[in-house]
Structures are given as C-alpha cells and as structure tokens.
XYZ file of C-alpha atoms in Angstrom:
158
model
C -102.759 138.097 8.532
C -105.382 140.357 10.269
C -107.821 142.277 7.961
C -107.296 144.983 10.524
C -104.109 146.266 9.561
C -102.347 143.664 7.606
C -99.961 142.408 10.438
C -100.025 139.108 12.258
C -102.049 139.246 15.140
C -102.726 136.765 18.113
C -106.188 137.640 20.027
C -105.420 140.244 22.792
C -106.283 140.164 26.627
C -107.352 143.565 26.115
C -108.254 146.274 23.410
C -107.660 149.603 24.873
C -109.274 152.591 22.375
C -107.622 155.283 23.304
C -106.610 159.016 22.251
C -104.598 160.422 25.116
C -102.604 157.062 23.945
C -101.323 159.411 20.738
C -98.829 160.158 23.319
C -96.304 158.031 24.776
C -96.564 159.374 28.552
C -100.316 157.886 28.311
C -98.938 154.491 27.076
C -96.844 153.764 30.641
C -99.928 152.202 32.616
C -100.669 149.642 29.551
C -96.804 149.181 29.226
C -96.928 148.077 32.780
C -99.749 145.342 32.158
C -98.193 144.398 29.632
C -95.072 143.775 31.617
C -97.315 141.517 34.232
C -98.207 139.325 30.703
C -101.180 140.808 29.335
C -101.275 140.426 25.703
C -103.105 143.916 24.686
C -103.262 146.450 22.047
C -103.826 150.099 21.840
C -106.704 151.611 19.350
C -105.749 154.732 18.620
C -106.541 157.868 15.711
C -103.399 157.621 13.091
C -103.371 161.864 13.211
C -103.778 163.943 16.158
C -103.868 167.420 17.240
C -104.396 169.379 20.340
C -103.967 172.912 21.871
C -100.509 172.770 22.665
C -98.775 171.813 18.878
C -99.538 173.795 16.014
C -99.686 170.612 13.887
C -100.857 167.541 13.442
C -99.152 164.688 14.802
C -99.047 160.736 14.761
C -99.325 158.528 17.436
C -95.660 157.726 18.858
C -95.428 154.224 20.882
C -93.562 154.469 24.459
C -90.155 152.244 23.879
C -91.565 148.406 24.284
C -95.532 149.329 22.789
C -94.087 149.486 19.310
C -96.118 146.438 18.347
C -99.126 147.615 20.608
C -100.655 150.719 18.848
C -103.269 149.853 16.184
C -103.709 153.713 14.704
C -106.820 154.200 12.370
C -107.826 157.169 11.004
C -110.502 159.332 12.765
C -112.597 162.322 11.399
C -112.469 165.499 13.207
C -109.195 164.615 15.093
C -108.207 166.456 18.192
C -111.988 167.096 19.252
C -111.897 164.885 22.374
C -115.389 163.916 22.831
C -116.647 164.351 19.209
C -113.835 162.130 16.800
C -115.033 158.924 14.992
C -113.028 156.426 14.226
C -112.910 155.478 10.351
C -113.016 152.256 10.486
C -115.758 149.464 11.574
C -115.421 148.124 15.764
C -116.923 145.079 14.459
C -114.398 143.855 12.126
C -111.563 144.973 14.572
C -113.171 143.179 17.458
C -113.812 140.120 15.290
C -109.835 139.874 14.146
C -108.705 140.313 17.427
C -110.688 138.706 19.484
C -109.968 140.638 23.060
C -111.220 139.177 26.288
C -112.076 142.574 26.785
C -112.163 146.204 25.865
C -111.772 149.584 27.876
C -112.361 152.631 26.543
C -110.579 155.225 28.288
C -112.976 157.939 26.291
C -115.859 159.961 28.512
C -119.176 157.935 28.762
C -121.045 160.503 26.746
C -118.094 160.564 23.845
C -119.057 159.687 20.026
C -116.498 157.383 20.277
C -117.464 155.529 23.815
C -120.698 155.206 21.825
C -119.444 153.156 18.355
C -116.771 150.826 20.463
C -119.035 150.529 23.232
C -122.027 149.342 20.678
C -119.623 146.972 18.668
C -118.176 145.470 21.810
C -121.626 144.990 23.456
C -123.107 143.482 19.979
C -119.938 141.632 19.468
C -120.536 139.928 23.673
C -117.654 141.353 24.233
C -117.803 143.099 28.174
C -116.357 146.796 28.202
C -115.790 149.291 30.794
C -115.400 152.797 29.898
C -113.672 156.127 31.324
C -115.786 158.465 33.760
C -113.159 161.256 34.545
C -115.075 164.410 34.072
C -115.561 166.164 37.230
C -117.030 169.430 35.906
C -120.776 169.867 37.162
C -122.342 170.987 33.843
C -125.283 170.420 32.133
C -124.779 168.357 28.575
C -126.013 168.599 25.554
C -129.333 166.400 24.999
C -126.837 164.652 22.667
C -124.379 163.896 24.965
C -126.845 162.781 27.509
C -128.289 160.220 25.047
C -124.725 158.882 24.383
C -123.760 158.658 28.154
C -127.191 156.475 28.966
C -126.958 154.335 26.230
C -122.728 154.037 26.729
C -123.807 152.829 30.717
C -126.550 151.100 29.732
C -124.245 148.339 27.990
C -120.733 148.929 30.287
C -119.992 146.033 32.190
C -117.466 148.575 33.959
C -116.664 151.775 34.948
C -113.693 153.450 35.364
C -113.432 156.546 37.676
C-alpha cells in the first residue's frame, strides 16, 4: 500500500502535478500517453474553483484516468499561481518513484517551486510549464520563484 493515498501503487513513468487537470478536457493529452504505455499519474488539488462556477468543485477523471488522478488538498484553491499543495513532494515522490515529473504550473508558481525543489532534492529530473505570454513585470517574489524553478528544470515546456 502507498503512504500516499492508501491505494496500491506501481512506480509511474511520469508524475504530472497539475491543476487545469481538475478538469477532464485537460486530462486528454496524458490519456493519450497513457494509451502509447506510459504508466503515469496525475497530482492534482482534491477542491477547485475558478471564475466560471460559483462553487467549489472536485477533480473529475476523463473516462480511462480513473486510476490516474492522485487529488491532495491545496490551500488557497483556485488561485493559479499562488495554491500549495498540503501535503509533502518528498514522500509522494519517494512512494512513487516516477522516472520523471512535469509540472504543467508557470515557472514562477508557488507550486512549480515545492514540486520542483522535492523532485530536484529527490534526483528526480523535471520540466516545468512556460505558457505565459503576457509582457509584465513580476513581483520580486515571483521572480525569485521563476530563477530558482529554472535553475533546477531539466526541461522546459513552452
């Protein structure tokens, strides 16, 4: 049994931490790997929100992910770049095992920074997610999380 969420797990190809994967539209491109035999699962927060439901929701897994999504809970859920994930990287990493991890979250996202830091302290190579295409200045913050996030990344992901 893992310690991560009580379920027998084998080690995983990849560990995807994820919140657009809340939704089951987002889960199609990792449905597709694992179609082509990668063994992967989905991090995800257990309760959601965003601008376009008036409540909070829980993650829903695209028909043949079922056993994929790993939720956890996160604190301030539904704040893209600024949710933590409840829950230590290290221990998850350490139960599954994954060859490696992607975190489709923005380089200078709170939670790019705590998988990216267990995954690099764990020797684990990670890519992350670098989708924003607005030219705006970030917070000093941010800019710390984004240099340390690419200092580590083995990958990136445009």
């Amino acid at each position: 049994m893992s310690p991560v969420d009580g379920r027998q797990r084998e080690p995983c190809d990849l560990l995807v931490v994820s919140h657009p994967c809340v939704l089951p539209v987002n889960q199609a491109v990792y449905l597709a790997l694992r179609e082509r035999g990668w063994r992967l699962t989905l991090v995800v927060p257990g309760v959601w929100r965003h601008e376009f439901a008036k409540a909070s929701f829980r993650p829903q897994p695209l028909p043949g992910m079922e056993d994929s999504l790993l939720p956890f809970p996160v604190v301030l859920a539904g704040q893209v770049q600024r949710h933590a994930y409840l829950v230590s990287p290290r221990k998850v990493l350490r139960s599954l095992s994954p060859r490696v991890v992607f975190l489709e979250q923005e380089t200078f996202s709170v939670p790019a920074l705590q998988w990216g830091r267990g995954a690099w302290r764990a020797g684990i190579p990670f890519g992350v997610q670098a989708a924003e295409n607005l030219d705006r200045p970030l917070p000093r913050p941010a800019r710390l999380i984004r240099e340390r996030v690419l200092a580590h990344a083995d990958f990136v992901a445009t």
